[in-house]
PDB file of C-alpha atoms and ligand atoms in Angstrom:
ATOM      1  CA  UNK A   1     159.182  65.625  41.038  1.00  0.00           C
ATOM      2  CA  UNK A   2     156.740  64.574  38.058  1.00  0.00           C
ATOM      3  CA  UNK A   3     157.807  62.005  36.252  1.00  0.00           C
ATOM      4  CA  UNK A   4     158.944  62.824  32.578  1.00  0.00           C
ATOM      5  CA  UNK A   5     155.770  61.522  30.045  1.00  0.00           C
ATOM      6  CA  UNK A   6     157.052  58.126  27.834  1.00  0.00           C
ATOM      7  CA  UNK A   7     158.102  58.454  24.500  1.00  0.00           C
ATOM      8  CA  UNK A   8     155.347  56.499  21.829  1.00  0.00           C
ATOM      9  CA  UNK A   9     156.933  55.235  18.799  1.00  0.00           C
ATOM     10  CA  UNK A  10     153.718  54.527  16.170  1.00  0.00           C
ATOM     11  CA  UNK A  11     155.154  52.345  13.827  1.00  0.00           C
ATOM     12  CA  UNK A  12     152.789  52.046  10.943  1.00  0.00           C
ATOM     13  CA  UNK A  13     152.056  48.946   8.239  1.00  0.00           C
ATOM     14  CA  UNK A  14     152.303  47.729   4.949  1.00  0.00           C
ATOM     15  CA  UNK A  15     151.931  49.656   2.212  1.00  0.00           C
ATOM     16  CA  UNK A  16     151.166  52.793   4.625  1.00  0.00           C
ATOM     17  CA  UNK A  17     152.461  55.709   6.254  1.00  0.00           C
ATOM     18  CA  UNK A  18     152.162  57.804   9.558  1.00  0.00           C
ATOM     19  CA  UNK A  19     149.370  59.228   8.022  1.00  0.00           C
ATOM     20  CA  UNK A  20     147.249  56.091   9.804  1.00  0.00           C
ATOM     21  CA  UNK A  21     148.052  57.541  13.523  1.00  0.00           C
ATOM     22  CA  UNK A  22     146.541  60.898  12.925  1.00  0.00           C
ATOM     23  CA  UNK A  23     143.549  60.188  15.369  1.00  0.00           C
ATOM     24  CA  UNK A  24     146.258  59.138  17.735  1.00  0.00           C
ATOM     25  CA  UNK A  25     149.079  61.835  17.533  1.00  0.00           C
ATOM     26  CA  UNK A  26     146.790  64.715  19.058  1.00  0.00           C
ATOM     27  CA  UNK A  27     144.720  62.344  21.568  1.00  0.00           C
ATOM     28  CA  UNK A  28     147.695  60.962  23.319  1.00  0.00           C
ATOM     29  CA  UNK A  29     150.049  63.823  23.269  1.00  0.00           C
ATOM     30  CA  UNK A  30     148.878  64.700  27.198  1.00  0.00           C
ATOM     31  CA  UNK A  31     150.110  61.074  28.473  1.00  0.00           C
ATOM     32  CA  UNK A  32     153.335  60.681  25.775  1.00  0.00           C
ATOM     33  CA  UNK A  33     155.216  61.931  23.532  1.00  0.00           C
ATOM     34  CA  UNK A  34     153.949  61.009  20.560  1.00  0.00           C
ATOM     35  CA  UNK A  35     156.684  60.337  17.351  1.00  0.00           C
ATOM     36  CA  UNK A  36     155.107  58.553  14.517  1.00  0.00           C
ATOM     37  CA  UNK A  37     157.787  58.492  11.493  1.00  0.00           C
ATOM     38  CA  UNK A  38     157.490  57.470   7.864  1.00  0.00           C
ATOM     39  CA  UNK A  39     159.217  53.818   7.511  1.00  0.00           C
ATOM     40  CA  UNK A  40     162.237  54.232   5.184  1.00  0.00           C
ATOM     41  CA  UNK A  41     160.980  54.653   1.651  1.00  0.00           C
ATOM     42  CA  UNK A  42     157.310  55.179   2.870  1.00  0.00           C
ATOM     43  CA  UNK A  43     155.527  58.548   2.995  1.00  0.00           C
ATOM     44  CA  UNK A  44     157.473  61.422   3.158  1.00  0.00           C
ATOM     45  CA  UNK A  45     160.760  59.313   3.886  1.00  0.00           C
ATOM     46  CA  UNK A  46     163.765  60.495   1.570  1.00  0.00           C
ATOM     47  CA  UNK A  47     166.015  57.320   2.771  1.00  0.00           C
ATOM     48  CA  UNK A  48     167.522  55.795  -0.052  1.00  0.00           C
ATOM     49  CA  UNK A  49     165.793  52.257  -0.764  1.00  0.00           C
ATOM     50  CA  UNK A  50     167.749  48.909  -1.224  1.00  0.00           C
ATOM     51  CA  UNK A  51     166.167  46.211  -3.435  1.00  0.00           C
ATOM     52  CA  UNK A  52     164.967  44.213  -0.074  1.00  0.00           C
ATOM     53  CA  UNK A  53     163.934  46.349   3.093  1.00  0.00           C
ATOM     54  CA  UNK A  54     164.097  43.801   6.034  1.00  0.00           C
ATOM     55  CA  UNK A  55     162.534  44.629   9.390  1.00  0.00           C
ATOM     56  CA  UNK A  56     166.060  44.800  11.092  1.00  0.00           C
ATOM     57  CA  UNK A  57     166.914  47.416   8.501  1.00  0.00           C
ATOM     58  CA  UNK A  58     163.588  49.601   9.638  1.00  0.00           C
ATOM     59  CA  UNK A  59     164.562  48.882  13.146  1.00  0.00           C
ATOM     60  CA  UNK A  60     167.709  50.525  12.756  1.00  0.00           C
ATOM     61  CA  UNK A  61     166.697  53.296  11.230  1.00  0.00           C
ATOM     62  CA  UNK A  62     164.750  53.925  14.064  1.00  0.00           C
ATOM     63  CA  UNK A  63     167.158  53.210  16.538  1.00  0.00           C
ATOM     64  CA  UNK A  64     169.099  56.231  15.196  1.00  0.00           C
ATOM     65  CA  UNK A  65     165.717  58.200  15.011  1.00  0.00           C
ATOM     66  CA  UNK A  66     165.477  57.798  18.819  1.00  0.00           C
ATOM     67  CA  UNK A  67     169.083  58.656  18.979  1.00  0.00           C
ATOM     68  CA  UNK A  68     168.937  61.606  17.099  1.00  0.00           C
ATOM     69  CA  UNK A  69     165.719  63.016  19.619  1.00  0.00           C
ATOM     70  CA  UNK A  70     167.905  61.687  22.585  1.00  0.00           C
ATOM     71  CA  UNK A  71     165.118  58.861  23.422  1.00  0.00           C
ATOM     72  CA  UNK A  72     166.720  56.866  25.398  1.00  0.00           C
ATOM     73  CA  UNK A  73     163.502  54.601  26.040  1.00  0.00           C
ATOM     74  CA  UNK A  74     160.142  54.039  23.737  1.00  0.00           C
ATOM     75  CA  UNK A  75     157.120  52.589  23.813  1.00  0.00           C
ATOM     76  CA  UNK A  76     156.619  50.845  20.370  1.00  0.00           C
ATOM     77  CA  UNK A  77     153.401  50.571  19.421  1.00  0.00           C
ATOM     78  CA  UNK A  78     153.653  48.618  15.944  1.00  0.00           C
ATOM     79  CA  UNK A  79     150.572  47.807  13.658  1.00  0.00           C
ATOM     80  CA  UNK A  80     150.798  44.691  11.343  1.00  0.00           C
ATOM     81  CA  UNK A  81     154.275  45.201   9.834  1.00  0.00           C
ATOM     82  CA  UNK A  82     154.913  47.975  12.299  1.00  0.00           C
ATOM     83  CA  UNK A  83     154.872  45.112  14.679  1.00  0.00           C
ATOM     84  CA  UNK A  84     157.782  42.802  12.877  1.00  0.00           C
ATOM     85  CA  UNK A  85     159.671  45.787  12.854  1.00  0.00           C
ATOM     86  CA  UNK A  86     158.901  46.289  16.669  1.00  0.00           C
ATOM     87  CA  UNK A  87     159.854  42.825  17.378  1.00  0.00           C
ATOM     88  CA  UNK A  88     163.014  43.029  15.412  1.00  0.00           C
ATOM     89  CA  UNK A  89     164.193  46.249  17.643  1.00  0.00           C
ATOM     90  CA  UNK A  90     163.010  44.783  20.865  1.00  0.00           C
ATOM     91  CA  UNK A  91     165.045  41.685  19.887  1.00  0.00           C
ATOM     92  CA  UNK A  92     168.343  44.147  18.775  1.00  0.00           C
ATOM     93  CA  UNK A  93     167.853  46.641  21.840  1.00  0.00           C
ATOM     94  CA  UNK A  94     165.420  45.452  24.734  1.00  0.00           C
ATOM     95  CA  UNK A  95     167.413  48.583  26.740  1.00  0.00           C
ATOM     96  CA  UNK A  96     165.695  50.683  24.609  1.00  0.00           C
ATOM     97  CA  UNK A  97     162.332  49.829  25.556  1.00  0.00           C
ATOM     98  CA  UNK A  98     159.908  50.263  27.897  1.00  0.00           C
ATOM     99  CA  UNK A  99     156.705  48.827  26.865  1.00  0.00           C
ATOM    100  CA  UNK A 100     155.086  47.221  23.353  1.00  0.00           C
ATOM    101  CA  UNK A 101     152.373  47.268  22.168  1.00  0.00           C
ATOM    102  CA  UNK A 102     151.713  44.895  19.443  1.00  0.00           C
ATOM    103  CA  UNK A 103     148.368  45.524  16.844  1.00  0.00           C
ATOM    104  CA  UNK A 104     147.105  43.184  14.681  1.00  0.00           C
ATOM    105  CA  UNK A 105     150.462  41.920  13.825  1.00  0.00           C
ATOM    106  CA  UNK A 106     151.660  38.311  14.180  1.00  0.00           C
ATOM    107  CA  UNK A 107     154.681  36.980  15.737  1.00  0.00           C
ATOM    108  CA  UNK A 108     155.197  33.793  13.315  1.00  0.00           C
ATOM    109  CA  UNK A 109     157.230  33.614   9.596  1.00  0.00           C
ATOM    110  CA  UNK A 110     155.667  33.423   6.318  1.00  0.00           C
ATOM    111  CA  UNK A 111     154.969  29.826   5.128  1.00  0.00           C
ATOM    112  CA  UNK A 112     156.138  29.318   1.662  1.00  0.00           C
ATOM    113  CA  UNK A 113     152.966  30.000  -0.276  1.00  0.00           C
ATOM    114  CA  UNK A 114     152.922  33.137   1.847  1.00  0.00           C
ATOM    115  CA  UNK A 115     156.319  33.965   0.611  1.00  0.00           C
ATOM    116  CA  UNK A 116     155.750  33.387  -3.406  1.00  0.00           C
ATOM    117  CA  UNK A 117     152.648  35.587  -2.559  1.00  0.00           C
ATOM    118  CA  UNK A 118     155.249  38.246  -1.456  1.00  0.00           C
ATOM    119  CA  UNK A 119     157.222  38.009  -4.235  1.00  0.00           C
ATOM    120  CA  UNK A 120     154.224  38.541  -6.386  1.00  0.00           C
ATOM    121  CA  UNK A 121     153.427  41.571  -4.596  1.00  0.00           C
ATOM    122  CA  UNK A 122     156.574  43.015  -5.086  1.00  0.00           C
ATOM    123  CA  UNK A 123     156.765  42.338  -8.923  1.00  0.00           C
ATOM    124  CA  UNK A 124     152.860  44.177  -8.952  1.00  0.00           C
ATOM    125  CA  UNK A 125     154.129  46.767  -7.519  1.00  0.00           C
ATOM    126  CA  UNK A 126     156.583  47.438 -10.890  1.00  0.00           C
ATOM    127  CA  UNK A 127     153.972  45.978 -12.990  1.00  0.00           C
ATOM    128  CA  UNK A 128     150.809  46.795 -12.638  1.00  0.00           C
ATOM    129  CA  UNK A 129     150.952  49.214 -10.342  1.00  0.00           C
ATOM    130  CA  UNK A 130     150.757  50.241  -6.439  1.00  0.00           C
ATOM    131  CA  UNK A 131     147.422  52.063  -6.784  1.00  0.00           C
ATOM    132  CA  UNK A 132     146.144  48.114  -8.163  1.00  0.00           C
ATOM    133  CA  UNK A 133     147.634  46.721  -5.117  1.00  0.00           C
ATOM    134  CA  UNK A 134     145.563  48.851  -3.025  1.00  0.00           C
ATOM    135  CA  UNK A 135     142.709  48.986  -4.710  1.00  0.00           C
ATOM    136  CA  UNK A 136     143.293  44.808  -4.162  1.00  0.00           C
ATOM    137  CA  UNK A 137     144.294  44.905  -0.673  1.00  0.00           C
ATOM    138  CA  UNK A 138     141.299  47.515   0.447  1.00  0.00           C
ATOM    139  CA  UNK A 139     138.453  45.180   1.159  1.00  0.00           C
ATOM    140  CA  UNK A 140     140.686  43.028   3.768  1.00  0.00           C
ATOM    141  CA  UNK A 141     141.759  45.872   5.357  1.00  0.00           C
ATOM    142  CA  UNK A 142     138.222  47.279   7.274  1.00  0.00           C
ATOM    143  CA  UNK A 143     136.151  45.372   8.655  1.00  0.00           C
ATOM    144  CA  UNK A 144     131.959  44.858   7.297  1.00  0.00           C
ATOM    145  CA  UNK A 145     130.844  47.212   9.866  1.00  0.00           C
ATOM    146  CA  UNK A 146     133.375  49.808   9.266  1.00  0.00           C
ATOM    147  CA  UNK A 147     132.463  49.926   5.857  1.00  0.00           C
ATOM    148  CA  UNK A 148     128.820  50.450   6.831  1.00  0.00           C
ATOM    149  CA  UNK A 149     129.553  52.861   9.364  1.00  0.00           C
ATOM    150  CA  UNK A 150     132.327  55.059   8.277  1.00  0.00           C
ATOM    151  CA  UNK A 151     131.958  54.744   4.238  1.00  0.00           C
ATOM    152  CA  UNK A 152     134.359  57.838   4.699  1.00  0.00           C
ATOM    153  CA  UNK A 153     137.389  55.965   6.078  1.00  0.00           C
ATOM    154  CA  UNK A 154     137.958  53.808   2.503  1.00  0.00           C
ATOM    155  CA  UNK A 155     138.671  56.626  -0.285  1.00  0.00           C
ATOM    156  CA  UNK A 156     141.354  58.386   2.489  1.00  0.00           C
ATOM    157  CA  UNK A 157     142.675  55.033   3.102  1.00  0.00           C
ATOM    158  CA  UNK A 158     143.361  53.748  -0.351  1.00  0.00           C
ATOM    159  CA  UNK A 159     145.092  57.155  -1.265  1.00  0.00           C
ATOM    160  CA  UNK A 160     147.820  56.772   1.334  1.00  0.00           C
ATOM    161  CA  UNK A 161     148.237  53.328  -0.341  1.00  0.00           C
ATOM    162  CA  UNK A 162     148.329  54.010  -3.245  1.00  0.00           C
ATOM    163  CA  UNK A 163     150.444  57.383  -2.888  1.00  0.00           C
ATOM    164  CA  UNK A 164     153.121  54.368  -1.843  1.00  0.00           C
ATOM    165  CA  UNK A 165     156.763  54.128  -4.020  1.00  0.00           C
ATOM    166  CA  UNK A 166     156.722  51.281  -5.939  1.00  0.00           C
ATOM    167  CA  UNK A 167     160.127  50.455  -4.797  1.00  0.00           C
ATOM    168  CA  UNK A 168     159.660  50.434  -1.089  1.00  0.00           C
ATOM    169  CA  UNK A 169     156.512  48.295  -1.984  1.00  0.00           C
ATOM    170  CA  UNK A 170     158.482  45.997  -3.549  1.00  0.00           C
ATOM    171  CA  UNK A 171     161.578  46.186  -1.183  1.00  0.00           C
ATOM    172  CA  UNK A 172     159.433  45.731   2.348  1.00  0.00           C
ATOM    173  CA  UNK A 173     157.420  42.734   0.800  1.00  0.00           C
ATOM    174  CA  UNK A 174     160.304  40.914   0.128  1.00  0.00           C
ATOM    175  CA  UNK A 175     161.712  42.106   4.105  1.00  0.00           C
ATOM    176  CA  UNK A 176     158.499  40.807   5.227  1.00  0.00           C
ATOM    177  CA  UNK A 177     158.882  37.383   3.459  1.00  0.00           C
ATOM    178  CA  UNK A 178     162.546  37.609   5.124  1.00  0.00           C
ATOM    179  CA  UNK A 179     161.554  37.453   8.875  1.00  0.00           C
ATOM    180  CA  UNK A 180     162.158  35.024  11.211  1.00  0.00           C
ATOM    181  CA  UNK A 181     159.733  33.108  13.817  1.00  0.00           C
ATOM    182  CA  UNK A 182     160.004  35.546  17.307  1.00  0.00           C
ATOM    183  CA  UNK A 183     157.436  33.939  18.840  1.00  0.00           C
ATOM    184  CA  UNK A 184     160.158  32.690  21.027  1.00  0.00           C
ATOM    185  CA  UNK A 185     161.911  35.905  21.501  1.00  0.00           C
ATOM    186  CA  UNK A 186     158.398  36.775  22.991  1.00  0.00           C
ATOM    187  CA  UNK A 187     158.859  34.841  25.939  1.00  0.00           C
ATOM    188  CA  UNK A 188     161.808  36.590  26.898  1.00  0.00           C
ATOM    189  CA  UNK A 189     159.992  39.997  26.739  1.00  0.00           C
ATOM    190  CA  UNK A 190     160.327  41.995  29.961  1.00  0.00           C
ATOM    191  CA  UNK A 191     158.443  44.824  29.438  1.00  0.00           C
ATOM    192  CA  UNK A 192     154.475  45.108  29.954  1.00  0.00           C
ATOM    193  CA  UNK A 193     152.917  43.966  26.651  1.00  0.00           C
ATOM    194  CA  UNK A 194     149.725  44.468  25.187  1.00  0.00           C
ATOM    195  CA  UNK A 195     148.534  42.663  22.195  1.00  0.00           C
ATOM    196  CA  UNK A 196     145.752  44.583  20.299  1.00  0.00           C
ATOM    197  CA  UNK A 197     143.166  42.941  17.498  1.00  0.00           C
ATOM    198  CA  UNK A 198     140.098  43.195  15.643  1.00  0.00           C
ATOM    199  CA  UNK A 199     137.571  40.097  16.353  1.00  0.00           C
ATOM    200  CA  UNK A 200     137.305  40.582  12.274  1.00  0.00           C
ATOM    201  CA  UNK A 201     140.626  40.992  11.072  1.00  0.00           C
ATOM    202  CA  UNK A 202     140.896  37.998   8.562  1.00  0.00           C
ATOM    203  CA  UNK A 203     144.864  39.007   7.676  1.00  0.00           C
ATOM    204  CA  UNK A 204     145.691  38.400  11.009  1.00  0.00           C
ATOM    205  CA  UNK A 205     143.295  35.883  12.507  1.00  0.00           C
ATOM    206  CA  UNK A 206     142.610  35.705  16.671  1.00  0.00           C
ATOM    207  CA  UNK A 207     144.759  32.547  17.020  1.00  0.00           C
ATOM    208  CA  UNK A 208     147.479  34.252  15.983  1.00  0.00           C
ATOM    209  CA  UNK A 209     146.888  37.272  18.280  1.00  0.00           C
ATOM    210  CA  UNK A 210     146.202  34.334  21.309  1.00  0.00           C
ATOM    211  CA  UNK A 211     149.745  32.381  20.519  1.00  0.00           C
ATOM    212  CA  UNK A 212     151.317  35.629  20.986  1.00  0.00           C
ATOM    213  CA  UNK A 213     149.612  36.244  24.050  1.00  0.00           C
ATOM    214  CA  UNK A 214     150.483  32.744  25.626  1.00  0.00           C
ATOM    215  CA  UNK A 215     154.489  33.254  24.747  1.00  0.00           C
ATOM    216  CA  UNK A 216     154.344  36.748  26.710  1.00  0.00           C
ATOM    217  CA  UNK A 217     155.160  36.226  30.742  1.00  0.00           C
ATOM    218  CA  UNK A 218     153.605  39.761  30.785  1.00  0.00           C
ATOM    219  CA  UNK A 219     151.144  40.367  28.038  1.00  0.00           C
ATOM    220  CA  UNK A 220     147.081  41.334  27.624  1.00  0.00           C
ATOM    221  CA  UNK A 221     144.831  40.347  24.938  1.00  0.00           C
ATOM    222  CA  UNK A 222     142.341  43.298  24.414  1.00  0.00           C
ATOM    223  CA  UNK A 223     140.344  42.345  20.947  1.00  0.00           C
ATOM    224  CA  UNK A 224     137.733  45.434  19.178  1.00  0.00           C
ATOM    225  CA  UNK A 225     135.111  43.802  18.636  1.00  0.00           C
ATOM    226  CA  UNK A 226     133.350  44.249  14.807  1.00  0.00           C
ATOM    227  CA  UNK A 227     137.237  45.551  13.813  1.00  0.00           C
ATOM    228  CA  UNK A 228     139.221  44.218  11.138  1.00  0.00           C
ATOM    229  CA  UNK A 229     142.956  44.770   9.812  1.00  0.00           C
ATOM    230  CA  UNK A 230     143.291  48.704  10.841  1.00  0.00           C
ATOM    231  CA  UNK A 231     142.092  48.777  14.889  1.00  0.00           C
ATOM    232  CA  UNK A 232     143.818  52.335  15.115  1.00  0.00           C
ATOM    233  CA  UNK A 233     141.787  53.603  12.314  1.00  0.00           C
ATOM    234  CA  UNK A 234     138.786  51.874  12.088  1.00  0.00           C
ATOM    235  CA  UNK A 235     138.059  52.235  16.237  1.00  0.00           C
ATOM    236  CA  UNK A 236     140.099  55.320  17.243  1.00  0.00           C
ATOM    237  CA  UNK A 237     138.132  56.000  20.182  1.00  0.00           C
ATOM    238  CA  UNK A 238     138.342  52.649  21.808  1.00  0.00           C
ATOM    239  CA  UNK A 239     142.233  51.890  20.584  1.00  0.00           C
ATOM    240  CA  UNK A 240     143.159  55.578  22.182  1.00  0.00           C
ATOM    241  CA  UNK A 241     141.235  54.054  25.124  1.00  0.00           C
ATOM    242  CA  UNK A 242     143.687  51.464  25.251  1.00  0.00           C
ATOM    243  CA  UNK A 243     146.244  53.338  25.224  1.00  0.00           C
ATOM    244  CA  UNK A 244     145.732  55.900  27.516  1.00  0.00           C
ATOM    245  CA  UNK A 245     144.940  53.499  30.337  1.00  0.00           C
ATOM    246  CA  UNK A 246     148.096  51.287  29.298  1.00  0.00           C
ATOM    247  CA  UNK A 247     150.526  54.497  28.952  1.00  0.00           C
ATOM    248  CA  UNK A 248     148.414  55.636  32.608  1.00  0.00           C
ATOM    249  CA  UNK A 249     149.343  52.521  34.333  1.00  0.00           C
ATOM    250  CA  UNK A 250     153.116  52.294  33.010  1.00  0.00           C
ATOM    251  CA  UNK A 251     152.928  55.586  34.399  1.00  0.00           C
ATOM    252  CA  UNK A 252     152.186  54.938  37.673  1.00  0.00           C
ATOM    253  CA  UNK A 253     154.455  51.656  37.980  1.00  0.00           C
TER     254      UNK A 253
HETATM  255  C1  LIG B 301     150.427  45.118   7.133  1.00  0.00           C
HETATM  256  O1  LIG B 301     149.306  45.600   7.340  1.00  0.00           O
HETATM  257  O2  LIG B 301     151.449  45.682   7.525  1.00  0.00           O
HETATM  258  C2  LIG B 301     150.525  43.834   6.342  1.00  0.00           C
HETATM  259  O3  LIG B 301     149.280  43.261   6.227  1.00  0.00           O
HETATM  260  C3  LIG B 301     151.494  42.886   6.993  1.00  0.00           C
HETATM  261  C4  LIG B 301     151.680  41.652   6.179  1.00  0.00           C
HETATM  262  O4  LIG B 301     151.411  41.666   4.972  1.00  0.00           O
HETATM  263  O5  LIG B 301     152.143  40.647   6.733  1.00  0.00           O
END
């Protein structure tokens, strides 16, 4: 009998939307099923938003997502914040998953002058604006060759930032400065792991992607080279690559 295909939760990052997984939704659909939802408050998300959106509360929401579609297993593939939000539901339900993959994400807290910088954020987002914040956040995101070679990517980019409620801005950066350290959690991970990076992604620099790597009894380091911040986005070819031979081989296990 063939096997029924996995179930491939994109879980998108700060301030974004599924709109970032549209060069993977089509491109993968032969080897998963692909569900890529709007985090609560984000997009087209009609979930009420509380003052502080912490990753547990995402995760929950789509633990009853998976519920609702009668998933009883996923493949969470989280980007950045996508991936604290991963971590936080592999942490909550590790029977609920069968495989992570974690993008340019990190599995460490804030320090503290990360955390004030979070609480800036989410006063910005009231006071001067989300489309500032992503007009201010824009450069970090691609990397220099990106920029050179697919000028089209930015404009597209800073519009689903900046098409972002200023509430859920506000509410997820102060989640974010919420989370704990699950870099130990990561050595109890049981599922195949793959940790994805950009050699150029400043926000989340290759140590960090490495220290995750060496906590995982079952992880792979694959790092784009000349890709910053967005490896989905900015190298769609070679992250669906990736994917399809990790989502092959769990597949064949
Ligand atoms: C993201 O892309 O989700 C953010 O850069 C995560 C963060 O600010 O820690």
């Amino acid at each position: 009998m063939a096997k029924e295909k996995p179930v491939l939760l994109l879980i998108h990052g700060f301030p974004l939307d599924a709109g970032i997984w549209q060069a993977q939704r089509d491109a993968l659909a032969d080897l998963a099923t692909v569900i890529a939802p709007d985090l609560r408050g984000f997009g087209a998300s009609t979930l009420e938003v509380p003052a502080v959106l912490t990753m547990e509360r995402f995760a929950e929401d789509l633990l009853q997502l998976l519920d609702e579609r009668g998933v009883r297993k996923a493949v969470l593939c989280g980007l950045s914040m996508g991936g604290y939000v991963a971590m936080s539901f592999y942490e909550r339900w590790p029977e609920r998953v069968q495989g992570l993959l974690l993008c340019n994400t990190r599995s460490t807290a804030d320090t503290e002058e990360g955390v004030e910088a979070r609480k800036l954020t989410a006063k910005n987002a009231f006071d001067k604006g989300v489309d500032v914040i992503a007009r201010g956040m824009l450069p970090e995101l691609i990397s220099a060759r990106t920029k050179l070679e697919r000028p089209e990517l930015s404009a597209p980019l800073e519009a689903i930032m900046a098409r972002q409620r200023a509430d859920a801005v506000a509410a997820a950066s102060l989640g974010m400065a919420l989370r704990p350290d699950r870099t130990l959690l990561l050595r109890k991970v049981a599922v195949p792991t793959l940790v994805i990076t950009g050699s150029a992604d400043e926000l989340m620099p290759l140590p960090t992607s490495e220290a995750m790597l060496q906590a995982l009894p079952n992880g792979r380091l694959v790092v784009i080279p000349e890709v910053a911040h967005l490896s989905n986005l900015e190298a769609p070819e070679m992250f669906n690559g990736i994917l399809r031979e990790y989502l092959s081989a769990l597949a064949d296990a």
